[in-house]
Coordinates of C-alpha atoms in Angstrom, one line a residue:
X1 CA 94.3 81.6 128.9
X2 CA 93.7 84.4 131.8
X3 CA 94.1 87.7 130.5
X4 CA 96.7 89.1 132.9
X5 CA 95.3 92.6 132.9
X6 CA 92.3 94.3 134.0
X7 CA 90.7 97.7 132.1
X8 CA 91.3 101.0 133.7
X9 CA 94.2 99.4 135.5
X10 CA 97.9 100.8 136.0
X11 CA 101.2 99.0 135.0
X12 CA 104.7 99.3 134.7
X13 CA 105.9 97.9 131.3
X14 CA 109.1 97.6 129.1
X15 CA 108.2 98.8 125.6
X16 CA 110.2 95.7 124.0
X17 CA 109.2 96.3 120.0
X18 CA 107.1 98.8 118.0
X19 CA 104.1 97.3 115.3
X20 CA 103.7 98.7 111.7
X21 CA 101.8 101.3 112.6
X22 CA 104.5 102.7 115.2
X23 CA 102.8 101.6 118.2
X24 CA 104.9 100.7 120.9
X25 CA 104.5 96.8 122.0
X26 CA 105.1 95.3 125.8
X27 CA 103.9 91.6 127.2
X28 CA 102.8 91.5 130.5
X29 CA 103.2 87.1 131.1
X30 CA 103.7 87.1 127.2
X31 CA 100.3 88.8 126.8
X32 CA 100.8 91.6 124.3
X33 CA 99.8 95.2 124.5
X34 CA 99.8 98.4 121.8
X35 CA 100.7 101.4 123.1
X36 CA 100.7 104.4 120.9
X37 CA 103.1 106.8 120.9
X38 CA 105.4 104.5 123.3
X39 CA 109.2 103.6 121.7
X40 CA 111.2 100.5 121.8
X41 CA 113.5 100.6 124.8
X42 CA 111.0 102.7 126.9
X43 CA 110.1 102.0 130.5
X44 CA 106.5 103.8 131.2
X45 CA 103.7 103.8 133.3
X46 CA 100.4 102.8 131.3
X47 CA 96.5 102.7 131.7
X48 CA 94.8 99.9 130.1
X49 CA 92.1 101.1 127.7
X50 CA 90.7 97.5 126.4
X51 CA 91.4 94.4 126.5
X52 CA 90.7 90.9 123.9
X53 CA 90.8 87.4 124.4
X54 CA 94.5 87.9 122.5
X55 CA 95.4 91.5 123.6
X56 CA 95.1 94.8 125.0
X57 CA 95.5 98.3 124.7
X58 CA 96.8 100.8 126.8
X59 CA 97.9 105.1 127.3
X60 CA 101.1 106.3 128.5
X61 CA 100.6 108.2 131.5
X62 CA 104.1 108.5 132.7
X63 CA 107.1 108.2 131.0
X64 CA 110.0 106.6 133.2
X65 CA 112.7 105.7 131.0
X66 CA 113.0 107.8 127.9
X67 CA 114.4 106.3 124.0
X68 CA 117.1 108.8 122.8
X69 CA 115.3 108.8 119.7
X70 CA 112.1 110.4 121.1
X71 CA 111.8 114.2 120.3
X72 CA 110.1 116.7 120.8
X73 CA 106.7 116.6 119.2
X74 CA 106.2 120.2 116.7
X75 CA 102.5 119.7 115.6
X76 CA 100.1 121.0 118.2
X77 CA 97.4 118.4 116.9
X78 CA 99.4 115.6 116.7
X79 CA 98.5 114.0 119.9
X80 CA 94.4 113.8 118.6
X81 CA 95.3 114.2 115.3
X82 CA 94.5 110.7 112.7
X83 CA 97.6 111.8 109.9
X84 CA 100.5 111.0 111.6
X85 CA 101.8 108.2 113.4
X86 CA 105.5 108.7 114.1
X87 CA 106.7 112.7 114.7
X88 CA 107.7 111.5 117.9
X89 CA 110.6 109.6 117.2
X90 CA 113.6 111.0 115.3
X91 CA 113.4 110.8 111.5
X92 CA 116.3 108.3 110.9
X93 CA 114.7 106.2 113.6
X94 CA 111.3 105.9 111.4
X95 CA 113.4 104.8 108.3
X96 CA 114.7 102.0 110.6
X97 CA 111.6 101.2 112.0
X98 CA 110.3 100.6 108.4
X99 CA 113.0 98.7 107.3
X100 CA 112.6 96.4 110.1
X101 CA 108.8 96.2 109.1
X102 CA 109.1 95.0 105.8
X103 CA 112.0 92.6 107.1
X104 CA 109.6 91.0 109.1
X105 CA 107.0 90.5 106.5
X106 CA 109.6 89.0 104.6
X107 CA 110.7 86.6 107.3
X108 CA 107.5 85.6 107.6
X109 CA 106.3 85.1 104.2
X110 CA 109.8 84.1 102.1
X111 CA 110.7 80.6 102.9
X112 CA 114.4 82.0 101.4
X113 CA 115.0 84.3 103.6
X114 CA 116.5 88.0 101.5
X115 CA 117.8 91.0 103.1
X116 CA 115.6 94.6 102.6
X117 CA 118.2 97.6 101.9
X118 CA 117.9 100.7 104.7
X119 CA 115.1 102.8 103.9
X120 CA 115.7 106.0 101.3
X121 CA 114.6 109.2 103.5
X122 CA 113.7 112.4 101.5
X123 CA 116.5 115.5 102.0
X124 CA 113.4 117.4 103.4
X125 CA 110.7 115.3 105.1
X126 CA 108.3 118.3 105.4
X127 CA 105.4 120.3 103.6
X128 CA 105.8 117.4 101.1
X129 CA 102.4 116.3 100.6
X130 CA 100.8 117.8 97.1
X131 CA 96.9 116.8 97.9
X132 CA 94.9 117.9 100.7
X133 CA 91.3 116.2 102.1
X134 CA 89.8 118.7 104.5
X135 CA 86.5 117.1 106.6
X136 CA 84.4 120.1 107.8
X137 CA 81.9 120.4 110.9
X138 CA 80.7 122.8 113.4
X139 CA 82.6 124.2 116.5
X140 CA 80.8 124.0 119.9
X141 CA 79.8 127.6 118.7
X142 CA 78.2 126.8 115.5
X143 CA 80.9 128.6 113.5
X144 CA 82.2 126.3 110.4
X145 CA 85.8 124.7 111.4
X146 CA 87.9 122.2 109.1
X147 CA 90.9 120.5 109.8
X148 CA 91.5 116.6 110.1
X149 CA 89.6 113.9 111.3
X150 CA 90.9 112.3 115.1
X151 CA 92.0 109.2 114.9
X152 CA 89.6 106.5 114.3
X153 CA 86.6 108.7 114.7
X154 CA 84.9 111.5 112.2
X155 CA 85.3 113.8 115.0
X156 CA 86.9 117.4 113.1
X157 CA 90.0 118.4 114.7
X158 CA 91.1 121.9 114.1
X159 CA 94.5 122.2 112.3
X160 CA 97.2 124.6 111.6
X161 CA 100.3 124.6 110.0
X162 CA 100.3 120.9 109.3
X163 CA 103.6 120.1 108.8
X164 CA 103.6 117.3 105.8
X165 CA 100.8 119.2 103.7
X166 CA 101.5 122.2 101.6
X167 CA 100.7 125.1 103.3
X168 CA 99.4 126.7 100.2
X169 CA 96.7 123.4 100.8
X170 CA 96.2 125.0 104.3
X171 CA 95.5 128.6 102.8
X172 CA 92.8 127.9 100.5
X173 CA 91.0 125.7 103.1
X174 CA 91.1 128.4 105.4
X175 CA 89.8 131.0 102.7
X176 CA 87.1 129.0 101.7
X177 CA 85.9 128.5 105.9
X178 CA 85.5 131.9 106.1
X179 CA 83.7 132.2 102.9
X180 CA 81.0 129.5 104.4
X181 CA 81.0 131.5 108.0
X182 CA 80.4 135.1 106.8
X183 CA 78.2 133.9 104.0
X184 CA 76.2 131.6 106.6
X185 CA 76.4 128.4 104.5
X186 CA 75.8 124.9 106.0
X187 CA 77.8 122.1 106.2
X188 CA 77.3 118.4 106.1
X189 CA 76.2 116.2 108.9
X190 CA 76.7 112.3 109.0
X191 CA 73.5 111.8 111.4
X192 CA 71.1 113.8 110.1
X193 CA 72.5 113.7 106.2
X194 CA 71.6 117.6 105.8
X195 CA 73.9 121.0 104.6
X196 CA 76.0 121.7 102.1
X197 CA 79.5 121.4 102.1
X198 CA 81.2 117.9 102.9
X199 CA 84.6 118.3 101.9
X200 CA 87.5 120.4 100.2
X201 CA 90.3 118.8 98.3
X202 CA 92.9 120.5 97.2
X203 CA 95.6 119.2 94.9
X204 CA 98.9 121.2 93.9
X205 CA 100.9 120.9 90.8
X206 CA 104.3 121.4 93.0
X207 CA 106.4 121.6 89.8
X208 CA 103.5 124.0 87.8
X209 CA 102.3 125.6 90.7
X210 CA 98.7 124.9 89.2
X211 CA 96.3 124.4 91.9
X212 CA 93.1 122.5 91.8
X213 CA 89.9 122.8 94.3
X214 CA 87.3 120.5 94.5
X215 CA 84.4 121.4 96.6
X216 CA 82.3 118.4 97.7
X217 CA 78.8 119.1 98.2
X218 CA 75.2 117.3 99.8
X219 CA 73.8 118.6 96.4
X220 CA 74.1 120.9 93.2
X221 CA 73.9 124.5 93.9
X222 CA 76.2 126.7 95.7
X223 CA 74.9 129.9 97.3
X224 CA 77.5 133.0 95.7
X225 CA 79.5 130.4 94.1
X226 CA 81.2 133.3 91.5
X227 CA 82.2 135.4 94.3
X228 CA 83.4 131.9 96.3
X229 CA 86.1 131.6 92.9
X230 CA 86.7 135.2 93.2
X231 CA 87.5 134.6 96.9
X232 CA 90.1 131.8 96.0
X233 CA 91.6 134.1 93.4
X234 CA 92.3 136.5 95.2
X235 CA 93.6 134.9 98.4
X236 CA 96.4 134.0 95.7
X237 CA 97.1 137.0 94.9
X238 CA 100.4 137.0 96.4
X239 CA 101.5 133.8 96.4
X240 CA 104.0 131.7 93.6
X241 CA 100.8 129.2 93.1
X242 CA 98.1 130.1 90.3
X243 CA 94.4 128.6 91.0
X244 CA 93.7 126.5 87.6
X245 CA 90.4 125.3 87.8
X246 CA 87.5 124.8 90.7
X247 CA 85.2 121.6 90.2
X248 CA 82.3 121.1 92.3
X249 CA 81.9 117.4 93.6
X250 CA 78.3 115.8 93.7
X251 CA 77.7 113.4 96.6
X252 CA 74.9 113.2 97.9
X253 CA 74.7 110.0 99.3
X254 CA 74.9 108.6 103.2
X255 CA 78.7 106.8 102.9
X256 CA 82.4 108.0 104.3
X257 CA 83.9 107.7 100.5
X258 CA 84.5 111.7 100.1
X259 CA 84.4 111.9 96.1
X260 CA 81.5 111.1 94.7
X261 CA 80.7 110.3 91.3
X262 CA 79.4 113.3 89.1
X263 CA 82.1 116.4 88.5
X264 CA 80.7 120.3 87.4
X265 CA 83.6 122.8 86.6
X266 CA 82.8 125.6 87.5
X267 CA 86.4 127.7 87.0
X268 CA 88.7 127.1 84.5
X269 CA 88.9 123.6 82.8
X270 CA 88.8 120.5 85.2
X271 CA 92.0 119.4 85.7
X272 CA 96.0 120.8 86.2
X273 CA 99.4 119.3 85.4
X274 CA 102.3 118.6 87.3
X275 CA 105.6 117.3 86.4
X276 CA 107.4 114.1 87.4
X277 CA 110.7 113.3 86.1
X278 CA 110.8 114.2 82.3
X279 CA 106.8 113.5 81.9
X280 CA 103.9 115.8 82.2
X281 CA 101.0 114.7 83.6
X282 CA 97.3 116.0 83.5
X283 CA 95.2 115.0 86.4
X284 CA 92.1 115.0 87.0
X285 CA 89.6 115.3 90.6
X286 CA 89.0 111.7 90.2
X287 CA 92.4 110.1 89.1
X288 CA 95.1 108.7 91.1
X289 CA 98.2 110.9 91.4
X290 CA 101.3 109.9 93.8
X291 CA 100.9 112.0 96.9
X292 CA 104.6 112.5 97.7
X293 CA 106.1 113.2 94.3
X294 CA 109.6 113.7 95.5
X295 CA 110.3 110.2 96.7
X296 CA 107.9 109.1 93.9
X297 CA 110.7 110.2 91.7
X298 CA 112.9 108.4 93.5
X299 CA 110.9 105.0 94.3
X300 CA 110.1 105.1 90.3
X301 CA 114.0 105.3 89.3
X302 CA 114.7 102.6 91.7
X303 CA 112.3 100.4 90.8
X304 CA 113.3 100.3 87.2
X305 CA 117.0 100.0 87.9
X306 CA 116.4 96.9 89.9
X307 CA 113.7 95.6 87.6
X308 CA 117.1 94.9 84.7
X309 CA 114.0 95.5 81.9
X310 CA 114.4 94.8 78.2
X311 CA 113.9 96.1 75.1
X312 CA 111.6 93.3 73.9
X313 CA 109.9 93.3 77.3
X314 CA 105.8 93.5 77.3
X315 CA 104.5 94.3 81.2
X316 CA 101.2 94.9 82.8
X317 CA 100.6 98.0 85.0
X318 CA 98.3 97.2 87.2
X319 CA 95.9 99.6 89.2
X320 CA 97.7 102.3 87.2
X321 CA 96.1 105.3 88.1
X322 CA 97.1 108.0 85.5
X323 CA 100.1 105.6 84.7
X324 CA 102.8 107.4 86.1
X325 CA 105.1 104.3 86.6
X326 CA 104.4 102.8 83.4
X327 CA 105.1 105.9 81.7
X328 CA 108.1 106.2 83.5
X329 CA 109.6 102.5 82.4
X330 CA 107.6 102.5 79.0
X331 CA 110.9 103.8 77.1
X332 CA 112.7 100.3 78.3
X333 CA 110.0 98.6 77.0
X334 CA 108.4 97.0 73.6
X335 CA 104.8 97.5 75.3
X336 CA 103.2 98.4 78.7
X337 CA 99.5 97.8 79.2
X338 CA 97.8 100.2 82.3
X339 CA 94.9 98.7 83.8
X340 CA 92.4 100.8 85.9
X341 CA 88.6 100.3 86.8
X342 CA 88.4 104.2 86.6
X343 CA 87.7 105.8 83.1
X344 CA 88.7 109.2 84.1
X345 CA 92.2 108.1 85.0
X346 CA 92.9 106.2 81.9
X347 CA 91.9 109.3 80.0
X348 CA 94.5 111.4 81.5
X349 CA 97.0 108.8 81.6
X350 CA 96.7 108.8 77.1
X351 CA 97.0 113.2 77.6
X352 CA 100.0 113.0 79.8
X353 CA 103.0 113.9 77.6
X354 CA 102.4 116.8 75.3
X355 CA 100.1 119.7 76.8
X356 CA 101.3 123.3 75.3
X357 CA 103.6 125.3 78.4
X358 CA 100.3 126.8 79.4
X359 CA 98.1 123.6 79.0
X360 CA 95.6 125.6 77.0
X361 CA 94.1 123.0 74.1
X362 CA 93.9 125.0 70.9
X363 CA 90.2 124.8 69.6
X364 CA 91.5 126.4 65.9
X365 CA 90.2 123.0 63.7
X366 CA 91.8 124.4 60.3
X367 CA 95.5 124.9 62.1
X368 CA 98.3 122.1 60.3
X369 CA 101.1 120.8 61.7
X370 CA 104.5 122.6 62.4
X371 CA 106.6 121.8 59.5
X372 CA 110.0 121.3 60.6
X373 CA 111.6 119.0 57.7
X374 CA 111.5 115.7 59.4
X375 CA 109.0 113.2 58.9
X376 CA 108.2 112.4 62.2
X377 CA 106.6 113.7 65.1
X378 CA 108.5 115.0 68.0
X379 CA 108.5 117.6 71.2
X380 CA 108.6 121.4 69.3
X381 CA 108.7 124.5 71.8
X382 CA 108.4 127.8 70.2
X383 CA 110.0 131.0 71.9
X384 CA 109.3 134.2 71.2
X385 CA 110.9 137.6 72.3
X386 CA 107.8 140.0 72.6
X387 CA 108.4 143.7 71.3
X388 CA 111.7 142.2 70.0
X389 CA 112.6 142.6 66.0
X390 CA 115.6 140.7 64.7
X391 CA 117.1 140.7 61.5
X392 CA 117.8 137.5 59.7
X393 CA 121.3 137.5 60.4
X394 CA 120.6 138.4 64.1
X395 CA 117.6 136.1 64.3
X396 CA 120.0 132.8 63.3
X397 CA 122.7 133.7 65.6
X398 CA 120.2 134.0 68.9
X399 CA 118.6 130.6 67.6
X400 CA 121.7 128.7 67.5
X401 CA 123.0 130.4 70.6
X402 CA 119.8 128.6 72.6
X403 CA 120.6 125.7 71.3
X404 CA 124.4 125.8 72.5
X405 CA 123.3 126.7 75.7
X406 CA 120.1 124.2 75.8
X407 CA 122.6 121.5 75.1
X408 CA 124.6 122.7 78.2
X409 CA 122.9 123.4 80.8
X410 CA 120.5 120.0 80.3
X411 CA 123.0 119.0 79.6
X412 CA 122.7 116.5 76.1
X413 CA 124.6 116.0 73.3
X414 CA 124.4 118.8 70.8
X415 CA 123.0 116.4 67.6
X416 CA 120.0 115.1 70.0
X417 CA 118.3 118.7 69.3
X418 CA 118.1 121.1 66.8
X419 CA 116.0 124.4 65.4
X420 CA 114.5 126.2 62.8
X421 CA 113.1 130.1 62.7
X422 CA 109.3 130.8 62.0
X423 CA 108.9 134.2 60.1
X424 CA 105.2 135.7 60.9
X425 CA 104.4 139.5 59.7
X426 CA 106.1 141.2 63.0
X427 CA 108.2 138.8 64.2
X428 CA 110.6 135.8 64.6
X429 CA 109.7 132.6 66.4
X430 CA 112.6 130.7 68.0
X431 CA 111.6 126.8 67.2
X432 CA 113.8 124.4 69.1
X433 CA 112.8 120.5 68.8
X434 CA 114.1 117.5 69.7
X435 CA 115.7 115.2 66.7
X436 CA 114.3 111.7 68.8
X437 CA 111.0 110.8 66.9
X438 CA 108.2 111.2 69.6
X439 CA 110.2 113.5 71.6
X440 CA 113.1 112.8 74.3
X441 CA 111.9 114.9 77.1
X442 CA 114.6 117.4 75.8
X443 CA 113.4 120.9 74.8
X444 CA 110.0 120.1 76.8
X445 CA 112.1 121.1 79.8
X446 CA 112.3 125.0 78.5
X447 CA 108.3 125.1 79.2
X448 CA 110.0 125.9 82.7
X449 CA 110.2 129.7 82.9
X450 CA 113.4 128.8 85.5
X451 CA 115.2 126.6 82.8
X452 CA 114.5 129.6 80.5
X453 CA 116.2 131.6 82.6
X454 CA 119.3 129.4 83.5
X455 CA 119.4 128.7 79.5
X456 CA 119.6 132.3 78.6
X457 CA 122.5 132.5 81.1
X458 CA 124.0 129.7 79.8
X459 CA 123.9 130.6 76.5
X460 CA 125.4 134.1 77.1
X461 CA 128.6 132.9 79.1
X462 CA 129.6 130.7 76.1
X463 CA 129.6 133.5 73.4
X464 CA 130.7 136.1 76.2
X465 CA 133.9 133.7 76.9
X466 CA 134.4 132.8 73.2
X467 CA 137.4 135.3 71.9
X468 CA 136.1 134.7 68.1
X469 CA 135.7 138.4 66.1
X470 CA 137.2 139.9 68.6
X471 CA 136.1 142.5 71.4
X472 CA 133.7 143.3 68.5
X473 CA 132.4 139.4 68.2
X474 CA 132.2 140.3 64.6
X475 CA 131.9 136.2 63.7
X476 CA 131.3 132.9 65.2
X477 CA 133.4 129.3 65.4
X478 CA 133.0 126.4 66.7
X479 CA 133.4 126.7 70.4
X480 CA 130.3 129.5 70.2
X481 CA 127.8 129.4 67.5
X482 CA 129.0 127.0 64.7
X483 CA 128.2 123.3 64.0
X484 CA 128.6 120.7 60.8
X485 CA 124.4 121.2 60.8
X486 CA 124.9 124.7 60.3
X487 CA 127.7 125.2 58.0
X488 CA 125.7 127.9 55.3
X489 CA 124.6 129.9 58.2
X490 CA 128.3 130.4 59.5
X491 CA 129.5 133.3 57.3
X492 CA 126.3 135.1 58.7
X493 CA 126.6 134.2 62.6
X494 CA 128.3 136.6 65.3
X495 CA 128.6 136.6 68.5
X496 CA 127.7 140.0 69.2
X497 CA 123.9 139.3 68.0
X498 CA 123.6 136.8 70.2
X499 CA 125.4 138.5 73.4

């Protein structure tokens, strides 16, 4: 066959279909052609850029019959920039476009034919991202620049306020540049396999605000690397997100893999947590963690609603990562098996459920288990008012007033949790626990200082609206304070302790 085009040659085409990367498609005498950036139902003027025995590429250079779903672009980079394919073309139009993606796979593949549902969008389809990979390199002035790599090339393209990264990722990248500028430290280069600094990762806990930095480096040392920490820290200083830990990153060899294999922390203790759904999960710089955790959520809940598991059900999770999805089903389940070639992420994966609120690990050997009365394990969360002294009577009467208003706001049934008071010298600890052996995910929730909050209100608007005792609140009932669990505490519960 005659290709039908020459290179560096003008045509008129109509864009008649758009490829799984978004490009735009046209035939010229049925010979096909990708055109980025182009949009199904688009007339344009093109250059063609290359050409195969089976098809060609080509540029936009004029634009003569516009989609209505084309928009305004709002990145300045995007038109170089290798991160995003589709800001272009109106949202709902991508989730179409998707759709109609993986229907064609499935046509393709399926001899019975099955219809794929619309595409779930996100609410907010910015800022989403929770893990950041910034290349660095030199300007044309030799100052130290990072942003992204252009597309299909390891050329550094400057970035700013990207707008599917956290900008907090954007911050600390920025903090660091200046660091390497003013300090007059070198960065990597691919040809010549000399300087320093190859890479900064950032990864956000977006529920703990915990932030993790990994700094990849052509070596092991790092000129002023306590004042570079103190740098980060207080670049933070303001902001809702706490730095956690900085690891440096050892690679040394001549590859485009960014991570390589040998971790030094050198602030804090390796590794954050983040939430997703009712699990905690500690991750690592090398482990696997889903980089859009909102949908995640979503995808995960899916997934297991369609997937009708059982109880006696045994599944394999395979490529697991830090097992997020396996975790997520494992409570249909008799047994889930994760399997991942990385060691790191498995590790994680068995620490994932039960980290204190502050995820320090106690190093205290000769401590013994919380005694609560049951003979099971289970979530316990312990509460304390500092510079607050209660009485016993006072004491009970908050405790069971958390638990009222834990119960509503989650909300759960009253009997799935429960609590107990711990007496030290000076004070009196507020235990709350779930009654589920192992833990239901219940009282976990208060290690949110924002569920505190809305559980504190909570539990004030029931015994403020209760008319029991009076103005005075001299007593408790049953719509406030009392249960059958805590029948020989009722002639010592009032409301007015607990408002």
């Amino acid at each position: 066959m005659e290709i039908p085009v020459k290179k560096n040659e003008e045509y008129i085409v109509d864009i008649i279909d758009n490829g799984y990367e978004g490009e735009g498609i046209a035939k010229i005498n049925d010979y096909i052609i990708f055109i980025p950036q182009a949009i199904k139902g688009e007339k344009c003027k093109i250059l063609i850029l290359k050409t195969t025995a089976s098809h060609g590429f080509g540029k936009i250079l004029e634009i003569l019959q516009t989609a209505s779903s084309r928009e305004k672009v709002d990145c300045s980079t995007y038109t170089r920039c290798g991160g995003c394919n589709l800001r272009h073309i109106n949202y709902q139009t991508t989730l179409k476009m998707k759709q109609e993606v993986v229907q064609n796979l499935v046509n393709k593949t399926l001899k019975q034919k099955i219809g794929v549902q619309n595409t779930i969008g996100m609410k907010n389809p910015y800022n989403y991202r929770n893990k950041a990979q910034y290349p660095l390199g030199y300007t044309k002035n030799g100052e130290v620049v990072t942003g992204i790599f252009a597309a299909r090339t390891h050329e550094v393209i400057p970035m700013k306020e990207c707008k599917i990264q956290n900008p907090i990722s954007e911050q600390i990248a920025t903090t660091i540049v200046e660091f390497l500028n003013q300090n007059k430290i070198s960065v990597y280069n691919e040809k010549t396999g000399k300087g320093l600094f190859r890479h900064i990762v950032i990864k956000v806990g977006v529920k703990t605000k915990e932030i993790m930095c990994v700094l990849v480096i052509n070596g092991e040392n790092i000129p002023k690397e306590k004042e570079l920490v103190e740098c980060i820290i207080d670049g933070l200083k303001q902001s809702e997100f706490k730095l956690k830990t900085v690891v440096k990153n050892i690679n040394t060899k001549n590859t485009n893999v960014i991570l390589g294999n040998k971790n030094i922390t050198i602030y804090g203790d390796g590794y954050i947590y983040d939430k997703l759904g009712d699990y905690t999960f500690k991750i690592s710089p090398m482990s696997f963690y889903q980089t859009n955790p909102v949908q995640t959520e979503v995808l995960y809940n899916k997934a297991i609603e369609g997937a009708n598991l059982k109880a006696d059900d045994i599944l394999l999770d395979l490529y697991c990562g830090i097992g997020t999805i396996g975790i997520f089903a494992a409570k249909y389940l008799k047994k889930i098996y994760g399997i991942e070639i990385i060691e790191e992420a498995i590790k994680d994966a068995k620490e994932k459920t039960h980290p204190n609120p502050r995820g320090y690990n106690c190093p205290n050997k000769l401590l013994t288990k919380l005694d609560i009365g049951h003979e099971f394990q289970t979530d316990v969360v312990v509460l304390r008012f500092i510079g607050q002294q209660f009485e016993d009577d006072e004491a009970w009467s908050i405790l069971y007033s958390l638990l009222e208003g834990l119960s509503k706001y989650i909300p759960v049934n009253r009997n799935e949790i429960s609590g107990c008071l711990h007496w030290s010298e000076n004070s009196r600890a507020f235990v709350l626990f779930d009654n589920t052996p192992g833990g239901a995910g219940y009282v976990r929730q208060l290690m949110n200082p924002l569920v505190v909050q809305n559980v504190l209100s909570t539990a004030r608007k029931i015994v403020e609206e209760c008319t029991c005792g009076g103005e005075e609140g001299d007593a408790a009932c049953y719509a406030c304070l009392c249960n059958y669990y805590n029948q020989r505490q009722h002639d010592n519960l009032k409301r007015k302790y607990a408002i």
